[in-house]
Amino acid sequence: TEEPQVQALSFRLSPNPVQKVLNIQLEQLPEVGRILNAQGQVLETLQPTALNIEYEVSNLPKGAYIAQFFVDGKWWRKQFIIQ
């Protein structure tokens, strides 16, 4: 039997770098999402109910962060910068 193909989750983060609101555009709905700091600590867990998310970042310090989403048994991640 063939093993099921794990599809790569495609998502966009804009603007990047960001100052106030990060727009997250998902290709498919993940089971869960997370925002992590550069040290890998989970700052917030997201339960997306739509393919487009507006995430407020103005309360976070400037620096590098990671948006991470779980789909089909795998975590997909992208880095973004808060200026």
PDB file of N, CA, C and O in Angstrom:
ATOM      1  N   THR A   1       0.840  -1.192   0.000  1.00  0.00           N
ATOM      2  CA  THR A   1       0.000   0.000   0.000  1.00  0.00           C
ATOM      3  C   THR A   1       0.880   1.248   0.000  1.00  0.00           C
ATOM      4  O   THR A   1       1.953   1.254   0.580  1.00  0.00           O
ATOM      5  N   GLU A   2       0.386   2.267  -0.644  1.00  0.00           N
ATOM      6  CA  GLU A   2       1.123   3.527  -0.703  1.00  0.00           C
ATOM      7  C   GLU A   2       0.852   4.344   0.546  1.00  0.00           C
ATOM      8  O   GLU A   2      -0.257   4.369   1.053  1.00  0.00           O
ATOM      9  N   GLU A   3       1.904   5.025   1.008  1.00  0.00           N
ATOM     10  CA  GLU A   3       1.718   5.927   2.139  1.00  0.00           C
ATOM     11  C   GLU A   3       1.075   7.214   1.636  1.00  0.00           C
ATOM     12  O   GLU A   3       1.360   7.660   0.527  1.00  0.00           O
ATOM     13  N   PRO A   4       0.195   7.810   2.453  1.00  0.00           N
ATOM     14  CA  PRO A   4      -0.429   9.070   2.011  1.00  0.00           C
ATOM     15  C   PRO A   4       0.612  10.167   1.871  1.00  0.00           C
ATOM     16  O   PRO A   4       1.556  10.241   2.635  1.00  0.00           O
ATOM     17  N   GLN A   5       0.432  10.990   0.869  1.00  0.00           N
ATOM     18  CA  GLN A   5       1.327  12.123   0.634  1.00  0.00           C
ATOM     19  C   GLN A   5       1.018  13.218   1.650  1.00  0.00           C
ATOM     20  O   GLN A   5      -0.138  13.557   1.860  1.00  0.00           O
ATOM     21  N   VAL A   6       2.048  13.754   2.266  1.00  0.00           N
ATOM     22  CA  VAL A   6       1.872  14.908   3.148  1.00  0.00           C
ATOM     23  C   VAL A   6       2.052  16.159   2.300  1.00  0.00           C
ATOM     24  O   VAL A   6       3.102  16.370   1.711  1.00  0.00           O
ATOM     25  N   GLN A   7       1.003  16.930   2.213  1.00  0.00           N
ATOM     26  CA  GLN A   7       1.044  18.148   1.414  1.00  0.00           C
ATOM     27  C   GLN A   7       1.705  19.267   2.221  1.00  0.00           C
ATOM     28  O   GLN A   7       1.455  19.402   3.408  1.00  0.00           O
ATOM     29  N   ALA A   8       2.529  20.050   1.572  1.00  0.00           N
ATOM     30  CA  ALA A   8       3.129  21.204   2.228  1.00  0.00           C
ATOM     31  C   ALA A   8       2.054  22.272   2.409  1.00  0.00           C
ATOM     32  O   ALA A   8       1.274  22.531   1.505  1.00  0.00           O
ATOM     33  N   LEU A   9       2.024  22.849   3.588  1.00  0.00           N
ATOM     34  CA  LEU A   9       1.078  23.928   3.855  1.00  0.00           C
ATOM     35  C   LEU A   9       1.674  25.217   3.316  1.00  0.00           C
ATOM     36  O   LEU A   9       2.780  25.597   3.683  1.00  0.00           O
ATOM     37  N   SER A  10       0.939  25.861   2.450  1.00  0.00           N
ATOM     38  CA  SER A  10       1.384  27.139   1.918  1.00  0.00           C
ATOM     39  C   SER A  10       0.650  28.244   2.668  1.00  0.00           C
ATOM     40  O   SER A  10      -0.567  28.225   2.770  1.00  0.00           O
ATOM     41  N   PHE A  11       1.422  29.180   3.224  1.00  0.00           N
ATOM     42  CA  PHE A  11       0.794  30.344   3.844  1.00  0.00           C
ATOM     43  C   PHE A  11       1.700  31.552   3.692  1.00  0.00           C
ATOM     44  O   PHE A  11       2.908  31.415   3.536  1.00  0.00           O
ATOM     45  N   ARG A  12       1.078  32.737   3.678  1.00  0.00           N
ATOM     46  CA  ARG A  12       1.800  33.994   3.504  1.00  0.00           C
ATOM     47  C   ARG A  12       1.677  34.838   4.749  1.00  0.00           C
ATOM     48  O   ARG A  12       0.619  34.888   5.370  1.00  0.00           O
ATOM     49  N   LEU A  13       2.755  35.527   5.061  1.00  0.00           N
ATOM     50  CA  LEU A  13       2.769  36.495   6.149  1.00  0.00           C
ATOM     51  C   LEU A  13       3.084  37.855   5.545  1.00  0.00           C
ATOM     52  O   LEU A  13       4.084  38.006   4.857  1.00  0.00           O
ATOM     53  N   SER A  14       2.215  38.833   5.798  1.00  0.00           N
ATOM     54  CA  SER A  14       2.479  40.171   5.263  1.00  0.00           C
ATOM     55  C   SER A  14       1.864  41.218   6.191  1.00  0.00           C
ATOM     56  O   SER A  14       0.877  40.931   6.858  1.00  0.00           O
ATOM     57  N   PRO A  15       2.425  42.403   6.270  1.00  0.00           N
ATOM     58  CA  PRO A  15       3.753  42.728   5.748  1.00  0.00           C
ATOM     59  C   PRO A  15       4.823  42.067   6.612  1.00  0.00           C
ATOM     60  O   PRO A  15       4.562  41.712   7.762  1.00  0.00           O
ATOM     61  N   ASN A  16       5.984  41.888   6.047  1.00  0.00           N
ATOM     62  CA  ASN A  16       7.093  41.287   6.796  1.00  0.00           C
ATOM     63  C   ASN A  16       8.364  41.996   6.377  1.00  0.00           C
ATOM     64  O   ASN A  16       8.815  41.786   5.256  1.00  0.00           O
ATOM     65  N   PRO A  17       8.906  42.866   7.200  1.00  0.00           N
ATOM     66  CA  PRO A  17       8.619  43.103   8.616  1.00  0.00           C
ATOM     67  C   PRO A  17       7.287  43.808   8.861  1.00  0.00           C
ATOM     68  O   PRO A  17       6.754  44.469   7.977  1.00  0.00           O
ATOM     69  N   VAL A  18       6.774  43.644  10.077  1.00  0.00           N
ATOM     70  CA  VAL A  18       5.462  44.156  10.462  1.00  0.00           C
ATOM     71  C   VAL A  18       5.618  45.095  11.653  1.00  0.00           C
ATOM     72  O   VAL A  18       6.566  44.975  12.425  1.00  0.00           O
ATOM     73  N   GLN A  19       4.663  46.041  11.783  1.00  0.00           N
ATOM     74  CA  GLN A  19       4.680  46.949  12.932  1.00  0.00           C
ATOM     75  C   GLN A  19       3.452  46.777  13.819  1.00  0.00           C
ATOM     76  O   GLN A  19       3.566  46.803  15.033  1.00  0.00           O
ATOM     77  N   LYS A  20       2.266  46.623  13.218  1.00  0.00           N
ATOM     78  CA  LYS A  20       1.035  46.585  14.011  1.00  0.00           C
ATOM     79  C   LYS A  20       0.230  45.304  13.844  1.00  0.00           C
ATOM     80  O   LYS A  20      -0.090  44.643  14.818  1.00  0.00           O
ATOM     81  N   VAL A  21      -0.142  44.980  12.603  1.00  0.00           N
ATOM     82  CA  VAL A  21      -1.006  43.821  12.358  1.00  0.00           C
ATOM     83  C   VAL A  21      -0.373  42.940  11.293  1.00  0.00           C
ATOM     84  O   VAL A  21      -0.084  43.398  10.187  1.00  0.00           O
ATOM     85  N   LEU A  22      -0.162  41.668  11.639  1.00  0.00           N
ATOM     86  CA  LEU A  22       0.367  40.684  10.701  1.00  0.00           C
ATOM     87  C   LEU A  22      -0.800  39.973  10.038  1.00  0.00           C
ATOM     88  O   LEU A  22      -1.683  39.436  10.716  1.00  0.00           O
ATOM     89  N   ASN A  23      -0.842  40.017   8.711  1.00  0.00           N
ATOM     90  CA  ASN A  23      -1.863  39.305   7.958  1.00  0.00           C
ATOM     91  C   ASN A  23      -1.337  37.924   7.610  1.00  0.00           C
ATOM     92  O   ASN A  23      -0.284  37.788   6.997  1.00  0.00           O
ATOM     93  N   ILE A  24      -2.075  36.894   8.022  1.00  0.00           N
ATOM     94  CA  ILE A  24      -1.706  35.512   7.752  1.00  0.00           C
ATOM     95  C   ILE A  24      -2.735  34.955   6.785  1.00  0.00           C
ATOM     96  O   ILE A  24      -3.932  34.942   7.083  1.00  0.00           O
ATOM     97  N   GLN A  25      -2.270  34.542   5.604  1.00  0.00           N
ATOM     98  CA  GLN A  25      -3.156  33.978   4.585  1.00  0.00           C
ATOM     99  C   GLN A  25      -2.811  32.504   4.422  1.00  0.00           C
ATOM    100  O   GLN A  25      -1.711  32.158   3.999  1.00  0.00           O
ATOM    101  N   LEU A  26      -3.762  31.651   4.792  1.00  0.00           N
ATOM    102  CA  LEU A  26      -3.567  30.205   4.761  1.00  0.00           C
ATOM    103  C   LEU A  26      -4.199  29.588   3.520  1.00  0.00           C
ATOM    104  O   LEU A  26      -5.253  30.025   3.080  1.00  0.00           O
ATOM    105  N   GLU A  27      -3.569  28.559   2.988  1.00  0.00           N
ATOM    106  CA  GLU A  27      -4.109  27.842   1.840  1.00  0.00           C
ATOM    107  C   GLU A  27      -5.164  26.827   2.276  1.00  0.00           C
ATOM    108  O   GLU A  27      -6.105  26.544   1.563  1.00  0.00           O
ATOM    109  N   GLN A  28      -4.967  26.261   3.471  1.00  0.00           N
ATOM    110  CA  GLN A  28      -5.965  25.358   4.040  1.00  0.00           C
ATOM    111  C   GLN A  28      -6.009  25.575   5.541  1.00  0.00           C
ATOM    112  O   GLN A  28      -5.069  26.112   6.121  1.00  0.00           O
ATOM    113  N   LEU A  29      -7.115  25.172   6.141  1.00  0.00           N
ATOM    114  CA  LEU A  29      -7.317  25.402   7.565  1.00  0.00           C
ATOM    115  C   LEU A  29      -6.487  24.419   8.391  1.00  0.00           C
ATOM    116  O   LEU A  29      -6.646  23.211   8.257  1.00  0.00           O
ATOM    117  N   PRO A  30      -5.576  24.922   9.223  1.00  0.00           N
ATOM    118  CA  PRO A  30      -4.781  24.036  10.063  1.00  0.00           C
ATOM    119  C   PRO A  30      -5.573  23.587  11.294  1.00  0.00           C
ATOM    120  O   PRO A  30      -6.585  24.187  11.647  1.00  0.00           O
ATOM    121  N   GLU A  31      -5.072  22.545  11.951  1.00  0.00           N
ATOM    122  CA  GLU A  31      -5.688  22.090  13.199  1.00  0.00           C
ATOM    123  C   GLU A  31      -5.431  23.101  14.305  1.00  0.00           C
ATOM    124  O   GLU A  31      -6.298  23.354  15.139  1.00  0.00           O
ATOM    125  N   VAL A  32      -4.216  23.660  14.307  1.00  0.00           N
ATOM    126  CA  VAL A  32      -3.843  24.615  15.340  1.00  0.00           C
ATOM    127  C   VAL A  32      -2.689  25.466  14.814  1.00  0.00           C
ATOM    128  O   VAL A  32      -1.989  25.061  13.875  1.00  0.00           O
ATOM    129  N   GLY A  33      -2.524  26.642  15.388  1.00  0.00           N
ATOM    130  CA  GLY A  33      -1.396  27.502  15.039  1.00  0.00           C
ATOM    131  C   GLY A  33      -0.742  28.011  16.310  1.00  0.00           C
ATOM    132  O   GLY A  33      -1.341  27.981  17.391  1.00  0.00           O
ATOM    133  N   ARG A  34       0.503  28.472  16.171  1.00  0.00           N
ATOM    134  CA  ARG A  34       1.223  29.020  17.323  1.00  0.00           C
ATOM    135  C   ARG A  34       2.088  30.181  16.867  1.00  0.00           C
ATOM    136  O   ARG A  34       2.592  30.182  15.753  1.00  0.00           O
ATOM    137  N   ILE A  35       2.261  31.137  17.762  1.00  0.00           N
ATOM    138  CA  ILE A  35       3.229  32.209  17.579  1.00  0.00           C
ATOM    139  C   ILE A  35       4.334  31.953  18.601  1.00  0.00           C
ATOM    140  O   ILE A  35       4.054  31.810  19.799  1.00  0.00           O
ATOM    141  N   LEU A  36       5.581  31.887  18.117  1.00  0.00           N
ATOM    142  CA  LEU A  36       6.724  31.616  18.979  1.00  0.00           C
ATOM    143  C   LEU A  36       7.714  32.768  18.906  1.00  0.00           C
ATOM    144  O   LEU A  36       7.807  33.445  17.886  1.00  0.00           O
ATOM    145  N   ASN A  37       8.474  32.948  19.991  1.00  0.00           N
ATOM    146  CA  ASN A  37       9.555  33.924  19.946  1.00  0.00           C
ATOM    147  C   ASN A  37      10.799  33.254  19.365  1.00  0.00           C
ATOM    148  O   ASN A  37      10.784  32.057  19.041  1.00  0.00           O
ATOM    149  N   ALA A  38      11.876  33.997  19.239  1.00  0.00           N
ATOM    150  CA  ALA A  38      13.098  33.480  18.608  1.00  0.00           C
ATOM    151  C   ALA A  38      13.713  32.325  19.403  1.00  0.00           C
ATOM    152  O   ALA A  38      14.454  31.514  18.850  1.00  0.00           O
ATOM    153  N   GLN A  39      13.392  32.227  20.694  1.00  0.00           N
ATOM    154  CA  GLN A  39      13.907  31.143  21.527  1.00  0.00           C
ATOM    155  C   GLN A  39      13.032  29.885  21.447  1.00  0.00           C
ATOM    156  O   GLN A  39      13.320  28.892  22.086  1.00  0.00           O
ATOM    157  N   GLY A  40      11.943  29.957  20.675  1.00  0.00           N
ATOM    158  CA  GLY A  40      11.073  28.799  20.522  1.00  0.00           C
ATOM    159  C   GLY A  40       9.986  28.680  21.575  1.00  0.00           C
ATOM    160  O   GLY A  40       9.264  27.691  21.607  1.00  0.00           O
ATOM    161  N   GLN A  41       9.846  29.695  22.424  1.00  0.00           N
ATOM    162  CA  GLN A  41       8.793  29.678  23.445  1.00  0.00           C
ATOM    163  C   GLN A  41       7.456  30.047  22.805  1.00  0.00           C
ATOM    164  O   GLN A  41       7.373  31.018  22.047  1.00  0.00           O
ATOM    165  N   VAL A  42       6.409  29.286  23.125  1.00  0.00           N
ATOM    166  CA  VAL A  42       5.073  29.560  22.584  1.00  0.00           C
ATOM    167  C   VAL A  42       4.494  30.774  23.304  1.00  0.00           C
ATOM    168  O   VAL A  42       4.341  30.776  24.522  1.00  0.00           O
ATOM    169  N   LEU A  43       4.200  31.817  22.535  1.00  0.00           N
ATOM    170  CA  LEU A  43       3.609  33.038  23.093  1.00  0.00           C
ATOM    171  C   LEU A  43       2.094  32.984  23.050  1.00  0.00           C
ATOM    172  O   LEU A  43       1.415  33.528  23.913  1.00  0.00           O
ATOM    173  N   GLU A  44       1.569  32.351  22.004  1.00  0.00           N
ATOM    174  CA  GLU A  44       0.115  32.266  21.854  1.00  0.00           C
ATOM    175  C   GLU A  44      -0.231  31.074  20.981  1.00  0.00           C
ATOM    176  O   GLU A  44       0.470  30.772  20.014  1.00  0.00           O
ATOM    177  N   THR A  45      -1.318  30.408  21.342  1.00  0.00           N
ATOM    178  CA  THR A  45      -1.847  29.316  20.535  1.00  0.00           C
ATOM    179  C   THR A  45      -3.077  29.844  19.802  1.00  0.00           C
ATOM    180  O   THR A  45      -3.930  30.505  20.401  1.00  0.00           O
ATOM    181  N   LEU A  46      -3.146  29.572  18.509  1.00  0.00           N
ATOM    182  CA  LEU A  46      -4.250  30.046  17.667  1.00  0.00           C
ATOM    183  C   LEU A  46      -5.134  28.872  17.262  1.00  0.00           C
ATOM    184  O   LEU A  46      -4.628  27.783  16.985  1.00  0.00           O
ATOM    185  N   GLN A  47      -6.419  29.109  17.226  1.00  0.00           N
ATOM    186  CA  GLN A  47      -7.378  28.124  16.725  1.00  0.00           C
ATOM    187  C   GLN A  47      -8.064  28.730  15.499  1.00  0.00           C
ATOM    188  O   GLN A  47      -9.155  29.272  15.594  1.00  0.00           O
ATOM    189  N   PRO A  48      -7.391  28.679  14.336  1.00  0.00           N
ATOM    190  CA  PRO A  48      -7.936  29.354  13.155  1.00  0.00           C
ATOM    191  C   PRO A  48      -9.294  28.791  12.733  1.00  0.00           C
ATOM    192  O   PRO A  48      -9.488  27.575  12.701  1.00  0.00           O
ATOM    193  N   THR A  49     -10.222  29.704  12.432  1.00  0.00           N
ATOM    194  CA  THR A  49     -11.531  29.309  11.916  1.00  0.00           C
ATOM    195  C   THR A  49     -11.749  29.873  10.512  1.00  0.00           C
ATOM    196  O   THR A  49     -12.803  29.700   9.932  1.00  0.00           O
ATOM    197  N   ALA A  50     -10.736  30.585  10.005  1.00  0.00           N
ATOM    198  CA  ALA A  50     -10.806  31.180   8.670  1.00  0.00           C
ATOM    199  C   ALA A  50      -9.422  31.109   8.039  1.00  0.00           C
ATOM    200  O   ALA A  50      -8.425  30.946   8.738  1.00  0.00           O
ATOM    201  N   LEU A  51      -9.365  31.253   6.728  1.00  0.00           N
ATOM    202  CA  LEU A  51      -8.097  31.175   6.011  1.00  0.00           C
ATOM    203  C   LEU A  51      -7.297  32.469   6.088  1.00  0.00           C
ATOM    204  O   LEU A  51      -6.120  32.480   5.769  1.00  0.00           O
ATOM    205  N   ASN A  52      -7.947  33.553   6.498  1.00  0.00           N
ATOM    206  CA  ASN A  52      -7.260  34.839   6.655  1.00  0.00           C
ATOM    207  C   ASN A  52      -7.335  35.267   8.113  1.00  0.00           C
ATOM    208  O   ASN A  52      -8.424  35.351   8.682  1.00  0.00           O
ATOM    209  N   ILE A  53      -6.172  35.521   8.704  1.00  0.00           N
ATOM    210  CA  ILE A  53      -6.092  35.897  10.107  1.00  0.00           C
ATOM    211  C   ILE A  53      -5.374  37.238  10.208  1.00  0.00           C
ATOM    212  O   ILE A  53      -4.359  37.448   9.555  1.00  0.00           O
ATOM    213  N   GLU A  54      -5.908  38.130  11.030  1.00  0.00           N
ATOM    214  CA  GLU A  54      -5.214  39.373  11.363  1.00  0.00           C
ATOM    215  C   GLU A  54      -4.710  39.219  12.784  1.00  0.00           C
ATOM    216  O   GLU A  54      -5.499  39.086  13.722  1.00  0.00           O
ATOM    217  N   TYR A  55      -3.381  39.219  12.940  1.00  0.00           N
ATOM    218  CA  TYR A  55      -2.774  38.992  14.253  1.00  0.00           C
ATOM    219  C   TYR A  55      -2.104  40.269  14.738  1.00  0.00           C
ATOM    220  O   TYR A  55      -1.180  40.775  14.098  1.00  0.00           O
ATOM    221  N   GLU A  56      -2.572  40.781  15.856  1.00  0.00           N
ATOM    222  CA  GLU A  56      -2.068  42.032  16.434  1.00  0.00           C
ATOM    223  C   GLU A  56      -0.693  41.783  17.057  1.00  0.00           C
ATOM    224  O   GLU A  56      -0.543  40.923  17.923  1.00  0.00           O
ATOM    225  N   VAL A  57       0.313  42.540  16.597  1.00  0.00           N
ATOM    226  CA  VAL A  57       1.676  42.358  17.102  1.00  0.00           C
ATOM    227  C   VAL A  57       2.215  43.580  17.835  1.00  0.00           C
ATOM    228  O   VAL A  57       3.320  43.528  18.371  1.00  0.00           O
ATOM    229  N   SER A  58       1.453  44.667  17.889  1.00  0.00           N
ATOM    230  CA  SER A  58       1.971  45.903  18.473  1.00  0.00           C
ATOM    231  C   SER A  58       2.285  45.771  19.970  1.00  0.00           C
ATOM    232  O   SER A  58       3.009  46.581  20.522  1.00  0.00           O
ATOM    233  N   ASN A  59       1.747  44.732  20.626  1.00  0.00           N
ATOM    234  CA  ASN A  59       2.015  44.529  22.054  1.00  0.00           C
ATOM    235  C   ASN A  59       3.273  43.689  22.294  1.00  0.00           C
ATOM    236  O   ASN A  59       3.660  43.477  23.429  1.00  0.00           O
ATOM    237  N   LEU A  60       3.908  43.207  21.233  1.00  0.00           N
ATOM    238  CA  LEU A  60       5.116  42.380  21.352  1.00  0.00           C
ATOM    239  C   LEU A  60       6.364  43.223  21.111  1.00  0.00           C
ATOM    240  O   LEU A  60       6.344  44.154  20.313  1.00  0.00           O
ATOM    241  N   PRO A  61       7.475  42.878  21.781  1.00  0.00           N
ATOM    242  CA  PRO A  61       8.721  43.608  21.542  1.00  0.00           C
ATOM    243  C   PRO A  61       9.243  43.385  20.128  1.00  0.00           C
ATOM    244  O   PRO A  61       8.948  42.360  19.506  1.00  0.00           O
ATOM    245  N   LYS A  62      10.031  44.326  19.642  1.00  0.00           N
ATOM    246  CA  LYS A  62      10.652  44.194  18.325  1.00  0.00           C
ATOM    247  C   LYS A  62      11.561  42.970  18.320  1.00  0.00           C
ATOM    248  O   LYS A  62      12.165  42.627  19.339  1.00  0.00           O
ATOM    249  N   GLY A  63      11.637  42.310  17.151  1.00  0.00           N
ATOM    250  CA  GLY A  63      12.512  41.145  17.041  1.00  0.00           C
ATOM    251  C   GLY A  63      11.959  40.101  16.095  1.00  0.00           C
ATOM    252  O   GLY A  63      10.996  40.346  15.367  1.00  0.00           O
ATOM    253  N   ALA A  64      12.578  38.926  16.131  1.00  0.00           N
ATOM    254  CA  ALA A  64      12.209  37.820  15.244  1.00  0.00           C
ATOM    255  C   ALA A  64      11.218  36.894  15.946  1.00  0.00           C
ATOM    256  O   ALA A  64      11.352  36.599  17.140  1.00  0.00           O
ATOM    257  N   TYR A  65      10.243  36.426  15.185  1.00  0.00           N
ATOM    258  CA  TYR A  65       9.199  35.527  15.690  1.00  0.00           C
ATOM    259  C   TYR A  65       8.929  34.456  14.639  1.00  0.00           C
ATOM    260  O   TYR A  65       9.352  34.577  13.482  1.00  0.00           O
ATOM    261  N   ILE A  66       8.181  33.434  15.047  1.00  0.00           N
ATOM    262  CA  ILE A  66       7.837  32.345  14.134  1.00  0.00           C
ATOM    263  C   ILE A  66       6.333  32.109  14.208  1.00  0.00           C
ATOM    264  O   ILE A  66       5.761  32.009  15.303  1.00  0.00           O
ATOM    265  N   ALA A  67       5.707  32.023  13.031  1.00  0.00           N
ATOM    266  CA  ALA A  67       4.316  31.577  12.930  1.00  0.00           C
ATOM    267  C   ALA A  67       4.377  30.114  12.513  1.00  0.00           C
ATOM    268  O   ALA A  67       5.086  29.757  11.565  1.00  0.00           O
ATOM    269  N   GLN A  68       3.640  29.274  13.218  1.00  0.00           N
ATOM    270  CA  GLN A  68       3.730  27.833  13.017  1.00  0.00           C
ATOM    271  C   GLN A  68       2.308  27.265  12.970  1.00  0.00           C
ATOM    272  O   GLN A  68       1.478  27.622  13.808  1.00  0.00           O
ATOM    273  N   PHE A  69       2.051  26.390  11.992  1.00  0.00           N
ATOM    274  CA  PHE A  69       0.726  25.792  11.851  1.00  0.00           C
ATOM    275  C   PHE A  69       0.840  24.285  11.668  1.00  0.00           C
ATOM    276  O   PHE A  69       1.753  23.801  10.999  1.00  0.00           O
ATOM    277  N   PHE A  70      -0.099  23.548  12.268  1.00  0.00           N
ATOM    278  CA  PHE A  70      -0.088  22.083  12.261  1.00  0.00           C
ATOM    279  C   PHE A  70      -1.146  21.566  11.300  1.00  0.00           C
ATOM    280  O   PHE A  70      -2.338  21.824  11.475  1.00  0.00           O
ATOM    281  N   VAL A  71      -0.690  20.838  10.264  1.00  0.00           N
ATOM    282  CA  VAL A  71      -1.588  20.267   9.261  1.00  0.00           C
ATOM    283  C   VAL A  71      -1.082  18.878   8.891  1.00  0.00           C
ATOM    284  O   VAL A  71       0.121  18.689   8.671  1.00  0.00           O
ATOM    285  N   ASP A  72      -1.976  17.929   8.809  1.00  0.00           N
ATOM    286  CA  ASP A  72      -1.647  16.568   8.366  1.00  0.00           C
ATOM    287  C   ASP A  72      -0.458  15.972   9.127  1.00  0.00           C
ATOM    288  O   ASP A  72       0.448  15.382   8.540  1.00  0.00           O
ATOM    289  N   GLY A  73      -0.432  16.171  10.442  1.00  0.00           N
ATOM    290  CA  GLY A  73       0.599  15.558  11.259  1.00  0.00           C
ATOM    291  C   GLY A  73       1.961  16.213  11.208  1.00  0.00           C
ATOM    292  O   GLY A  73       2.948  15.647  11.657  1.00  0.00           O
ATOM    293  N   LYS A  74       2.040  17.434  10.666  1.00  0.00           N
ATOM    294  CA  LYS A  74       3.335  18.101  10.543  1.00  0.00           C
ATOM    295  C   LYS A  74       3.199  19.586  10.839  1.00  0.00           C
ATOM    296  O   LYS A  74       2.199  20.213  10.494  1.00  0.00           O
ATOM    297  N   TRP A  75       4.256  20.164  11.476  1.00  0.00           N
ATOM    298  CA  TRP A  75       4.301  21.607  11.729  1.00  0.00           C
ATOM    299  C   TRP A  75       4.955  22.308  10.548  1.00  0.00           C
ATOM    300  O   TRP A  75       5.989  21.871  10.065  1.00  0.00           O
ATOM    301  N   TRP A  76       4.339  23.404  10.097  1.00  0.00           N
ATOM    302  CA  TRP A  76       4.882  24.258   9.033  1.00  0.00           C
ATOM    303  C   TRP A  76       5.140  25.614   9.653  1.00  0.00           C
ATOM    304  O   TRP A  76       4.328  26.119  10.423  1.00  0.00           O
ATOM    305  N   ARG A  77       6.288  26.213   9.327  1.00  0.00           N
ATOM    306  CA  ARG A  77       6.655  27.448  10.018  1.00  0.00           C
ATOM    307  C   ARG A  77       7.271  28.460   9.066  1.00  0.00           C
ATOM    308  O   ARG A  77       7.870  28.110   8.063  1.00  0.00           O
ATOM    309  N   LYS A  78       7.096  29.731   9.448  1.00  0.00           N
ATOM    310  CA  LYS A  78       7.733  30.849   8.747  1.00  0.00           C
ATOM    311  C   LYS A  78       8.118  31.889   9.787  1.00  0.00           C
ATOM    312  O   LYS A  78       7.402  32.096  10.766  1.00  0.00           O
ATOM    313  N   GLN A  79       9.233  32.546   9.511  1.00  0.00           N
ATOM    314  CA  GLN A  79       9.688  33.588  10.414  1.00  0.00           C
ATOM    315  C   GLN A  79       9.126  34.937   9.984  1.00  0.00           C
ATOM    316  O   GLN A  79       8.932  35.188   8.799  1.00  0.00           O
ATOM    317  N   PHE A  80       8.879  35.801  10.970  1.00  0.00           N
ATOM    318  CA  PHE A  80       8.537  37.188  10.658  1.00  0.00           C
ATOM    319  C   PHE A  80       9.244  38.097  11.655  1.00  0.00           C
ATOM    320  O   PHE A  80       9.685  37.663  12.713  1.00  0.00           O
ATOM    321  N   ILE A  81       9.404  39.351  11.262  1.00  0.00           N
ATOM    322  CA  ILE A  81      10.130  40.344  12.047  1.00  0.00           C
ATOM    323  C   ILE A  81       9.163  41.435  12.476  1.00  0.00           C
ATOM    324  O   ILE A  81       8.390  41.955  11.656  1.00  0.00           O
ATOM    325  N   ILE A  82       9.208  41.804  13.753  1.00  0.00           N
ATOM    326  CA  ILE A  82       8.458  42.955  14.245  1.00  0.00           C
ATOM    327  C   ILE A  82       9.428  44.119  14.367  1.00  0.00           C
ATOM    328  O   ILE A  82      10.472  43.996  14.998  1.00  0.00           O
ATOM    329  N   GLN A  83       9.062  45.228  13.720  1.00  0.00           N
ATOM    330  CA  GLN A  83       9.920  46.436  13.752  1.00  0.00           C
ATOM    331  C   GLN A  83       9.342  47.476  14.680  1.00  0.00           C
ATOM    332  O   GLN A  83       8.160  47.660  14.758  1.00  0.00           O
TER     333      GLN A  83
END
